[in-house]
């Protein structure tokens, strides 16, 4: 399929080609109230201004709902449902198409172009959703396997439940922040000497601060409490996908997590990329996930094989002294369970999802030594430092380190469907005294 | 101290004496919009109507904030802070006092009495807060110990971290419901034969449905992300306390919870009592918790010894055929860690709490055989059925069973500070087909 061409200048290699049209929430210096936008090339199209200036004049279905674009989150737009997301995305594509049927709307309307097309450099991105509940899964099998080997050996690497259900846990919603927000190294309670017979914990700035490379899906559809979402309908509950960094303090995690799971190890901050790529934009990049060699129970059985997406993922680490290196590459295909399977399992008890809920995939690693989605795995819990530029090396993150995830689908430089970046820089811990 | 006497009729033995003044959210058949109220004896005082009719005329500090009483949740009132909660509570006590300095406000204003004092029987109670994040702790030591003995033996009953930090996990906020809401038995994935070598899970209505007797505190104060709340200030973050039933599917829990903790076993519903008892009302009932024989790290060390509350707790079970029995008694004192310690630990990483967040204590059991806060513990995982009236017995909950928690402080029948009830009835599971 030939790429969609635009009358508007979209640089080759842009993540935000006309094939994408991701949604986000922005504000600007001159207009500080957050509102909804889409990203196109190196610009954001401010949908509040676009709507207020008859941008949707040729799209009667959206007109009764235009107030959603003035909201400070995507929750209201998402709640309109997948058919409307599709209509709006396709309309925006047609407005920007080189042969647009609606030239008056924007192509020949230079006043509106000036008002509504804002250079991304001048735009501040906000957390795209008001997140009610956040669930983090653990379905990156290669990651689960190598961490399992590290702690329990090959024979017991995967727990008995792992291939029967998408293992997950509730995460902390309040501390999810948008890419670019600095992350302060937390203080925490942990064992400074975990192998000592007597377990004497200390409380100090954590020493094993790590990132986790994840994808995460925002929910657009509410189900009533007590009413499961079937695997056949689960796709309709998904709005779109972002990259997520589930920052983790490994020393805290190993001390606290038995028996109720990770808590303080991960509650201090989680970063997400600002532009939400709609499920529809990802359709051409469907791929087969990791094969499950166990019988999957009917409530989790997908009809089709291509349940995940071929998303090239990359982790870059820039030290405080400015040395930058790519430390890992991975792919969105490396999942044992799909997002619809996560929805079906999560709601199988009758648990109610709500628009704006966030579902994380868990760390996504490949099988190769340069495909590890976190430092715990890549350095074997600190035993094998990873070399970065300038002769520096890392076991875990140091203050001043900046971690950047990049994700992109496709290879046609004029039709990429990309996620932009998810980045965060580590600030020194507070020195607490008692 | 002699009890506060009222010109208004408050029955002896009422949980809602003048010493209490708990806050909630109500609506009525004639006025369906939820708004804020307090409970007094067998009535609710509708604070929206009270405020609109000059009820707060003698309290200038609250006048700029009166809109909080028209909100459908307590979040805005709670966010005003503890000093204002205290002022409002004491003012309402003085308005109802037999020697009120403000007789015109209500005592001699029969028109306002008629409008604002609504019989509790005619009032519908709503979930008192819009809950952002819900955290459930596990600090009922006797419960943790007896469950530990059951699964790991006496020597390893408590995990090594248990006495060093308040163990907790993130829970599901969206499915928290107010007392009285029916709870549908969930379907779930579990091992029908857990001891078999080959682990073959089934998906079916759960068979080991249980309750958990807990207290839970609502948060009233936000801390900024990255900024811990010190143990000295933690009390200011707490608005008040309710009873909570953390319904749990034990068969699902035991199959799913390694390594990331309980998820589907508890995400289908959690019930809370509707009337939130302010921390100030609980002050006279402070008590010493369970002594911690380990060194507590300074960030968790409380200045005072009386960090928990003497709250008499009771569990009643009524079967579908109407047989009702008290199956357990327990007490709010049976906690190893206090709510301020939970706040200090939770935020020690910089995790941000928000008004409306809910912190559960974990199951509260005593040491006696009739002091077990859940059936798992009381029946030793189904091995020793508990007898209830009418010759019936239970290992776990059956469809039609109604579980009711009652909680009360004090013994002076004219000055009880009670929590009312937290109740829920089990509805049959959906029969799902694939
Ligand atoms: Ca994770
Ligand atoms: Ca619990
Ligand atoms: Mg996180
Ligand atoms: Mg629960
Ligand atoms: Ni009356």
PDB file of N, CA and C in Angstrom, chain A residues 192-276:
ATOM      1  N   UNK A 192      20.880  -4.547  53.276  1.00  0.00           N
ATOM      2  CA  UNK A 192      22.141  -4.167  52.650  1.00  0.00           C
ATOM      3  C   UNK A 192      22.986  -5.412  52.408  1.00  0.00           C
ATOM      4  N   UNK A 193      22.749  -6.416  53.212  1.00  0.00           N
ATOM      5  CA  UNK A 193      23.494  -7.672  53.085  1.00  0.00           C
ATOM      6  C   UNK A 193      22.500  -8.835  53.062  1.00  0.00           C
ATOM      7  N   UNK A 194      21.892  -9.079  51.891  1.00  0.00           N
ATOM      8  CA  UNK A 194      20.770 -10.032  51.821  1.00  0.00           C
ATOM      9  C   UNK A 194      21.155 -11.460  52.190  1.00  0.00           C
ATOM     10  N   UNK A 195      22.430 -11.811  52.063  1.00  0.00           N
ATOM     11  CA  UNK A 195      22.801 -13.208  52.322  1.00  0.00           C
ATOM     12  C   UNK A 195      23.114 -13.465  53.790  1.00  0.00           C
ATOM     13  N   UNK A 196      23.218 -12.403  54.595  1.00  0.00           N
ATOM     14  CA  UNK A 196      23.489 -12.603  56.025  1.00  0.00           C
ATOM     15  C   UNK A 196      22.352 -13.394  56.658  1.00  0.00           C
ATOM     16  N   UNK A 197      22.699 -14.222  57.630  1.00  0.00           N
ATOM     17  CA  UNK A 197      21.685 -15.056  58.290  1.00  0.00           C
ATOM     18  C   UNK A 197      20.642 -14.179  58.974  1.00  0.00           C
ATOM     19  N   UNK A 198      21.134 -13.212  59.764  1.00  0.00           N
ATOM     20  CA  UNK A 198      20.200 -12.323  60.460  1.00  0.00           C
ATOM     21  C   UNK A 198      19.817 -11.199  59.504  1.00  0.00           C
ATOM     22  N   UNK A 199      18.495 -11.050  59.310  1.00  0.00           N
ATOM     23  CA  UNK A 199      18.004 -10.064  58.351  1.00  0.00           C
ATOM     24  C   UNK A 199      17.828  -8.718  59.051  1.00  0.00           C
ATOM     25  N   UNK A 200      18.763  -7.805  58.810  1.00  0.00           N
ATOM     26  CA  UNK A 200      18.680  -6.481  59.432  1.00  0.00           C
ATOM     27  C   UNK A 200      18.525  -5.422  58.344  1.00  0.00           C
ATOM     28  N   UNK A 201      17.307  -4.957  58.144  1.00  0.00           N
ATOM     29  CA  UNK A 201      17.099  -4.002  57.057  1.00  0.00           C
ATOM     30  C   UNK A 201      17.623  -2.606  57.400  1.00  0.00           C
ATOM     31  N   UNK A 202      17.976  -1.858  56.378  1.00  0.00           N
ATOM     32  CA  UNK A 202      18.298  -0.440  56.542  1.00  0.00           C
ATOM     33  C   UNK A 202      17.283   0.389  55.774  1.00  0.00           C
ATOM     34  N   UNK A 203      17.253   1.683  56.074  1.00  0.00           N
ATOM     35  CA  UNK A 203      16.428   2.620  55.311  1.00  0.00           C
ATOM     36  C   UNK A 203      17.375   3.658  54.734  1.00  0.00           C
ATOM     37  N   UNK A 204      17.455   3.708  53.424  1.00  0.00           N
ATOM     38  CA  UNK A 204      18.415   4.613  52.783  1.00  0.00           C
ATOM     39  C   UNK A 204      17.996   4.823  51.334  1.00  0.00           C
ATOM     40  N   UNK A 205      18.622   5.795  50.652  1.00  0.00           N
ATOM     41  CA  UNK A 205      18.398   5.886  49.209  1.00  0.00           C
ATOM     42  C   UNK A 205      18.675   4.525  48.574  1.00  0.00           C
ATOM     43  N   UNK A 206      17.795   4.104  47.670  1.00  0.00           N
ATOM     44  CA  UNK A 206      17.943   2.756  47.118  1.00  0.00           C
ATOM     45  C   UNK A 206      19.194   2.679  46.258  1.00  0.00           C
ATOM     46  N   UNK A 207      19.777   1.493  46.182  1.00  0.00           N
ATOM     47  CA  UNK A 207      21.040   1.316  45.453  1.00  0.00           C
ATOM     48  C   UNK A 207      20.855   0.574  44.141  1.00  0.00           C
ATOM     49  N   UNK A 208      19.705  -0.091  43.999  1.00  0.00           N
ATOM     50  CA  UNK A 208      19.483  -0.883  42.779  1.00  0.00           C
ATOM     51  C   UNK A 208      18.290  -0.329  41.999  1.00  0.00           C
ATOM     52  N   UNK A 209      18.451   0.920  41.550  1.00  0.00           N
ATOM     53  CA  UNK A 209      17.356   1.548  40.801  1.00  0.00           C
ATOM     54  C   UNK A 209      17.420   1.089  39.347  1.00  0.00           C
ATOM     55  N   UNK A 210      16.271   0.713  38.801  1.00  0.00           N
ATOM     56  CA  UNK A 210      16.212   0.074  37.490  1.00  0.00           C
ATOM     57  C   UNK A 210      15.053   0.665  36.680  1.00  0.00           C
ATOM     58  N   UNK A 211      15.100   0.432  35.369  1.00  0.00           N
ATOM     59  CA  UNK A 211      13.949   0.739  34.506  1.00  0.00           C
ATOM     60  C   UNK A 211      13.307  -0.589  34.098  1.00  0.00           C
ATOM     61  N   UNK A 212      12.078  -0.527  33.592  1.00  0.00           N
ATOM     62  CA  UNK A 212      11.456  -1.690  32.954  1.00  0.00           C
ATOM     63  C   UNK A 212      10.807  -1.224  31.657  1.00  0.00           C
ATOM     64  N   UNK A 213      11.247  -1.805  30.560  1.00  0.00           N
ATOM     65  CA  UNK A 213      10.720  -1.472  29.226  1.00  0.00           C
ATOM     66  C   UNK A 213       9.383  -2.182  29.020  1.00  0.00           C
ATOM     67  N   UNK A 214       8.322  -1.398  28.927  1.00  0.00           N
ATOM     68  CA  UNK A 214       6.987  -2.002  28.786  1.00  0.00           C
ATOM     69  C   UNK A 214       6.145  -1.261  27.746  1.00  0.00           C
ATOM     70  N   UNK A 215       5.143  -1.936  27.239  1.00  0.00           N
ATOM     71  CA  UNK A 215       4.046  -1.290  26.535  1.00  0.00           C
ATOM     72  C   UNK A 215       2.860  -1.261  27.487  1.00  0.00           C
ATOM     73  N   UNK A 216       1.966  -0.310  27.286  1.00  0.00           N
ATOM     74  CA  UNK A 216       0.786  -0.253  28.153  1.00  0.00           C
ATOM     75  C   UNK A 216      -0.405   0.237  27.344  1.00  0.00           C
ATOM     76  N   UNK A 217      -1.567  -0.342  27.625  1.00  0.00           N
ATOM     77  CA  UNK A 217      -2.791  -0.013  26.890  1.00  0.00           C
ATOM     78  C   UNK A 217      -3.748   0.775  27.781  1.00  0.00           C
ATOM     79  N   UNK A 218      -4.316   1.821  27.214  1.00  0.00           N
ATOM     80  CA  UNK A 218      -5.376   2.539  27.922  1.00  0.00           C
ATOM     81  C   UNK A 218      -6.733   1.940  27.556  1.00  0.00           C
ATOM     82  N   UNK A 219      -7.586   1.827  28.569  1.00  0.00           N
ATOM     83  CA  UNK A 219      -8.936   1.287  28.400  1.00  0.00           C
ATOM     84  C   UNK A 219      -9.888   2.405  27.974  1.00  0.00           C
ATOM     85  N   UNK A 220     -10.823   2.080  27.068  1.00  0.00           N
ATOM     86  CA  UNK A 220     -11.798   3.100  26.653  1.00  0.00           C
ATOM     87  C   UNK A 220     -13.224   2.749  27.038  1.00  0.00           C
ATOM     88  N   UNK A 221     -13.457   1.540  27.500  1.00  0.00           N
ATOM     89  CA  UNK A 221     -14.837   1.086  27.687  1.00  0.00           C
ATOM     90  C   UNK A 221     -15.042   0.557  29.096  1.00  0.00           C
ATOM     91  N   UNK A 222     -16.106   0.974  29.729  1.00  0.00           N
ATOM     92  CA  UNK A 222     -16.435   0.477  31.060  1.00  0.00           C
ATOM     93  C   UNK A 222     -17.239  -0.803  30.945  1.00  0.00           C
ATOM     94  N   UNK A 223     -16.939  -1.774  31.798  1.00  0.00           N
ATOM     95  CA  UNK A 223     -17.864  -2.897  31.976  1.00  0.00           C
ATOM     96  C   UNK A 223     -18.438  -2.796  33.381  1.00  0.00           C
ATOM     97  N   UNK A 224     -19.665  -3.240  33.515  1.00  0.00           N
ATOM     98  CA  UNK A 224     -20.317  -3.189  34.832  1.00  0.00           C
ATOM     99  C   UNK A 224     -19.686  -4.191  35.781  1.00  0.00           C
ATOM    100  N   UNK A 225     -19.599  -3.817  37.052  1.00  0.00           N
ATOM    101  CA  UNK A 225     -19.105  -4.744  38.068  1.00  0.00           C
ATOM    102  C   UNK A 225     -19.965  -6.003  38.059  1.00  0.00           C
ATOM    103  N   UNK A 226     -19.327  -7.164  38.053  1.00  0.00           N
ATOM    104  CA  UNK A 226     -20.060  -8.437  38.012  1.00  0.00           C
ATOM    105  C   UNK A 226     -20.228  -8.980  36.614  1.00  0.00           C
ATOM    106  N   UNK A 227     -19.856  -8.181  35.582  1.00  0.00           N
ATOM    107  CA  UNK A 227     -20.074  -8.617  34.203  1.00  0.00           C
ATOM    108  C   UNK A 227     -18.763  -8.677  33.423  1.00  0.00           C
ATOM    109  N   UNK A 228     -18.222  -9.888  33.270  1.00  0.00           N
ATOM    110  CA  UNK A 228     -16.950 -10.062  32.557  1.00  0.00           C
ATOM    111  C   UNK A 228     -17.012  -9.579  31.102  1.00  0.00           C
ATOM    112  N   UNK A 229     -15.866  -9.191  30.583  1.00  0.00           N
ATOM    113  CA  UNK A 229     -15.727  -8.896  29.159  1.00  0.00           C
ATOM    114  C   UNK A 229     -15.183 -10.154  28.493  1.00  0.00           C
ATOM    115  N   UNK A 230     -15.912 -10.670  27.524  1.00  0.00           N
ATOM    116  CA  UNK A 230     -15.460 -11.913  26.888  1.00  0.00           C
ATOM    117  C   UNK A 230     -14.252 -11.632  26.003  1.00  0.00           C
ATOM    118  N   UNK A 231     -13.485 -12.673  25.728  1.00  0.00           N
ATOM    119  CA  UNK A 231     -12.289 -12.515  24.893  1.00  0.00           C
ATOM    120  C   UNK A 231     -12.680 -11.988  23.503  1.00  0.00           C
ATOM    121  N   UNK A 232     -13.840 -12.340  23.012  1.00  0.00           N
ATOM    122  CA  UNK A 232     -14.272 -11.849  21.704  1.00  0.00           C
ATOM    123  C   UNK A 232     -14.520 -10.342  21.701  1.00  0.00           C
ATOM    124  N   UNK A 233     -14.970  -9.812  22.837  1.00  0.00           N
ATOM    125  CA  UNK A 233     -15.293  -8.379  22.903  1.00  0.00           C
ATOM    126  C   UNK A 233     -14.159  -7.542  23.477  1.00  0.00           C
ATOM    127  N   UNK A 234     -13.093  -8.200  23.935  1.00  0.00           N
ATOM    128  CA  UNK A 234     -12.082  -7.493  24.718  1.00  0.00           C
ATOM    129  C   UNK A 234     -11.376  -6.396  23.926  1.00  0.00           C
ATOM    130  N   UNK A 235     -11.195  -6.642  22.638  1.00  0.00           N
ATOM    131  CA  UNK A 235     -10.529  -5.655  21.776  1.00  0.00           C
ATOM    132  C   UNK A 235     -11.247  -4.289  21.846  1.00  0.00           C
ATOM    133  N   UNK A 236     -12.569  -4.304  21.960  1.00  0.00           N
ATOM    134  CA  UNK A 236     -13.341  -3.048  22.016  1.00  0.00           C
ATOM    135  C   UNK A 236     -13.058  -2.232  23.267  1.00  0.00           C
ATOM    136  N   UNK A 237     -12.470  -2.863  24.279  1.00  0.00           N
ATOM    137  CA  UNK A 237     -12.178  -2.141  25.524  1.00  0.00           C
ATOM    138  C   UNK A 237     -10.878  -1.338  25.435  1.00  0.00           C
ATOM    139  N   UNK A 238     -10.121  -1.531  24.345  1.00  0.00           N
ATOM    140  CA  UNK A 238      -8.784  -0.937  24.255  1.00  0.00           C
ATOM    141  C   UNK A 238      -8.779   0.312  23.384  1.00  0.00           C
ATOM    142  N   UNK A 239      -8.260   1.395  23.927  1.00  0.00           N
ATOM    143  CA  UNK A 239      -8.183   2.662  23.193  1.00  0.00           C
ATOM    144  C   UNK A 239      -6.910   2.737  22.358  1.00  0.00           C
ATOM    145  N   UNK A 240      -5.790   2.550  23.016  1.00  0.00           N
ATOM    146  CA  UNK A 240      -4.519   2.682  22.307  1.00  0.00           C
ATOM    147  C   UNK A 240      -3.374   2.342  23.224  1.00  0.00           C
ATOM    148  N   UNK A 241      -2.169   2.487  22.700  1.00  0.00           N
ATOM    149  CA  UNK A 241      -0.978   1.982  23.390  1.00  0.00           C
ATOM    150  C   UNK A 241       0.088   3.064  23.530  1.00  0.00           C
ATOM    151  N   UNK A 242       0.780   3.019  24.663  1.00  0.00           N
ATOM    152  CA  UNK A 242       1.939   3.882  24.908  1.00  0.00           C
ATOM    153  C   UNK A 242       3.112   3.013  25.348  1.00  0.00           C
ATOM    154  N   UNK A 243       4.298   3.627  25.393  1.00  0.00           N
ATOM    155  CA  UNK A 243       5.445   2.976  26.034  1.00  0.00           C
ATOM    156  C   UNK A 243       5.436   3.362  27.505  1.00  0.00           C
ATOM    157  N   UNK A 244       5.904   2.472  28.336  1.00  0.00           N
ATOM    158  CA  UNK A 244       5.872   2.723  29.772  1.00  0.00           C
ATOM    159  C   UNK A 244       7.191   2.302  30.409  1.00  0.00           C
ATOM    160  N   UNK A 245       7.683   3.124  31.310  1.00  0.00           N
ATOM    161  CA  UNK A 245       8.853   2.762  32.117  1.00  0.00           C
ATOM    162  C   UNK A 245       8.398   2.573  33.560  1.00  0.00           C
ATOM    163  N   UNK A 246       8.384   1.323  33.978  1.00  0.00           N
ATOM    164  CA  UNK A 246       7.977   0.976  35.336  1.00  0.00           C
ATOM    165  C   UNK A 246       9.238   0.969  36.214  1.00  0.00           C
ATOM    166  N   UNK A 247       9.670   2.179  36.603  1.00  0.00           N
ATOM    167  CA  UNK A 247      10.873   2.331  37.437  1.00  0.00           C
ATOM    168  C   UNK A 247      10.770   1.412  38.663  1.00  0.00           C
ATOM    169  N   UNK A 248      11.857   0.740  38.988  1.00  0.00           N
ATOM    170  CA  UNK A 248      11.813  -0.282  40.036  1.00  0.00           C
ATOM    171  C   UNK A 248      13.070  -0.246  40.900  1.00  0.00           C
ATOM    172  N   UNK A 249      12.865  -0.336  42.199  1.00  0.00           N
ATOM    173  CA  UNK A 249      13.992  -0.414  43.140  1.00  0.00           C
ATOM    174  C   UNK A 249      14.161  -1.875  43.522  1.00  0.00           C
ATOM    175  N   UNK A 250      15.182  -2.532  42.943  1.00  0.00           N
ATOM    176  CA  UNK A 250      15.309  -3.985  43.091  1.00  0.00           C
ATOM    177  C   UNK A 250      15.644  -4.413  44.505  1.00  0.00           C
ATOM    178  N   UNK A 251      16.392  -3.566  45.247  1.00  0.00           N
ATOM    179  CA  UNK A 251      16.749  -3.944  46.615  1.00  0.00           C
ATOM    180  C   UNK A 251      15.498  -3.928  47.503  1.00  0.00           C
ATOM    181  N   UNK A 252      14.644  -2.913  47.301  1.00  0.00           N
ATOM    182  CA  UNK A 252      13.379  -2.866  48.044  1.00  0.00           C
ATOM    183  C   UNK A 252      12.495  -4.044  47.638  1.00  0.00           C
ATOM    184  N   UNK A 253      12.427  -4.287  46.331  1.00  0.00           N
ATOM    185  CA  UNK A 253      11.544  -5.334  45.810  1.00  0.00           C
ATOM    186  C   UNK A 253      11.876  -6.703  46.406  1.00  0.00           C
ATOM    187  N   UNK A 254      13.152  -7.048  46.452  1.00  0.00           N
ATOM    188  CA  UNK A 254      13.470  -8.412  46.894  1.00  0.00           C
ATOM    189  C   UNK A 254      13.206  -8.599  48.394  1.00  0.00           C
ATOM    190  N   UNK A 255      13.265  -7.504  49.147  1.00  0.00           N
ATOM    191  CA  UNK A 255      13.004  -7.595  50.588  1.00  0.00           C
ATOM    192  C   UNK A 255      11.514  -7.598  50.902  1.00  0.00           C
ATOM    193  N   UNK A 256      10.736  -6.850  50.149  1.00  0.00           N
ATOM    194  CA  UNK A 256       9.330  -6.648  50.520  1.00  0.00           C
ATOM    195  C   UNK A 256       8.345  -7.597  49.861  1.00  0.00           C
ATOM    196  N   UNK A 257       8.698  -8.212  48.709  1.00  0.00           N
ATOM    197  CA  UNK A 257       7.629  -8.705  47.831  1.00  0.00           C
ATOM    198  C   UNK A 257       6.990 -10.032  48.241  1.00  0.00           C
ATOM    199  N   UNK A 258       7.592 -10.754  49.172  1.00  0.00           N
ATOM    200  CA  UNK A 258       6.940 -11.989  49.643  1.00  0.00           C
ATOM    201  C   UNK A 258       6.109 -11.672  50.883  1.00  0.00           C
ATOM    202  N   UNK A 259       4.807 -11.942  50.931  1.00  0.00           N
ATOM    203  CA  UNK A 259       4.026 -12.717  49.956  1.00  0.00           C
ATOM    204  C   UNK A 259       3.077 -11.896  49.094  1.00  0.00           C
ATOM    205  N   UNK A 260       3.025 -10.580  49.229  1.00  0.00           N
ATOM    206  CA  UNK A 260       1.928  -9.851  48.583  1.00  0.00           C
ATOM    207  C   UNK A 260       2.321  -9.091  47.327  1.00  0.00           C
ATOM    208  N   UNK A 261       3.568  -9.262  46.882  1.00  0.00           N
ATOM    209  CA  UNK A 261       3.981  -8.653  45.621  1.00  0.00           C
ATOM    210  C   UNK A 261       4.682  -7.321  45.795  1.00  0.00           C
ATOM    211  N   UNK A 262       5.128  -6.731  44.678  1.00  0.00           N
ATOM    212  CA  UNK A 262       5.872  -5.468  44.729  1.00  0.00           C
ATOM    213  C   UNK A 262       4.970  -4.325  45.189  1.00  0.00           C
ATOM    214  N   UNK A 263       5.505  -3.461  46.041  1.00  0.00           N
ATOM    215  CA  UNK A 263       4.701  -2.361  46.569  1.00  0.00           C
ATOM    216  C   UNK A 263       5.550  -1.081  46.536  1.00  0.00           C
ATOM    217  N   UNK A 264       6.331  -0.832  47.578  1.00  0.00           N
ATOM    218  CA  UNK A 264       7.157   0.372  47.584  1.00  0.00           C
ATOM    219  C   UNK A 264       8.243   0.342  46.500  1.00  0.00           C
ATOM    220  N   UNK A 265       8.599  -0.852  46.037  1.00  0.00           N
ATOM    221  CA  UNK A 265       9.630  -0.971  45.000  1.00  0.00           C
ATOM    222  C   UNK A 265       9.233  -0.281  43.704  1.00  0.00           C
ATOM    223  N   UNK A 266       7.933  -0.019  43.549  1.00  0.00           N
ATOM    224  CA  UNK A 266       7.460   0.498  42.265  1.00  0.00           C
ATOM    225  C   UNK A 266       6.448   1.626  42.415  1.00  0.00           C
ATOM    226  N   UNK A 267       6.188   2.080  43.635  1.00  0.00           N
ATOM    227  CA  UNK A 267       5.096   3.049  43.794  1.00  0.00           C
ATOM    228  C   UNK A 267       5.532   4.504  43.699  1.00  0.00           C
ATOM    229  N   UNK A 268       6.830   4.756  43.459  1.00  0.00           N
ATOM    230  CA  UNK A 268       7.336   6.127  43.510  1.00  0.00           C
ATOM    231  C   UNK A 268       7.248   6.842  42.168  1.00  0.00           C
ATOM    232  N   UNK A 269       7.040   6.089  41.084  1.00  0.00           N
ATOM    233  CA  UNK A 269       6.929   6.736  39.789  1.00  0.00           C
ATOM    234  C   UNK A 269       6.894   5.746  38.651  1.00  0.00           C
ATOM    235  N   UNK A 270       6.078   6.013  37.665  1.00  0.00           N
ATOM    236  CA  UNK A 270       5.976   5.212  36.456  1.00  0.00           C
ATOM    237  C   UNK A 270       5.781   6.213  35.316  1.00  0.00           C
ATOM    238  N   UNK A 271       6.586   6.124  34.263  1.00  0.00           N
ATOM    239  CA  UNK A 271       6.519   7.111  33.174  1.00  0.00           C
ATOM    240  C   UNK A 271       5.830   6.520  31.954  1.00  0.00           C
ATOM    241  N   UNK A 272       5.005   7.326  31.289  1.00  0.00           N
ATOM    242  CA  UNK A 272       4.400   6.883  30.023  1.00  0.00           C
ATOM    243  C   UNK A 272       4.661   7.914  28.935  1.00  0.00           C
ATOM    244  N   UNK A 273       4.756   7.433  27.699  1.00  0.00           N
ATOM    245  CA  UNK A 273       4.929   8.345  26.563  1.00  0.00           C
ATOM    246  C   UNK A 273       3.628   9.118  26.345  1.00  0.00           C
ATOM    247  N   UNK A 274       3.725  10.353  25.849  1.00  0.00           N
ATOM    248  CA  UNK A 274       2.552  11.241  25.837  1.00  0.00           C
ATOM    249  C   UNK A 274       1.551  10.985  24.719  1.00  0.00           C
ATOM    250  N   UNK A 275       1.998  10.396  23.595  1.00  0.00           N
ATOM    251  CA  UNK A 275       1.106  10.264  22.436  1.00  0.00           C
ATOM    252  C   UNK A 275       0.578   8.844  22.355  1.00  0.00           C
ATOM    253  N   UNK A 276      -0.734   8.702  22.510  1.00  0.00           N
ATOM    254  CA  UNK A 276      -1.351   7.376  22.544  1.00  0.00           C
ATOM    255  C   UNK A 276      -1.669   6.932  21.116  1.00  0.00           C
TER     256      UNK A 276
END
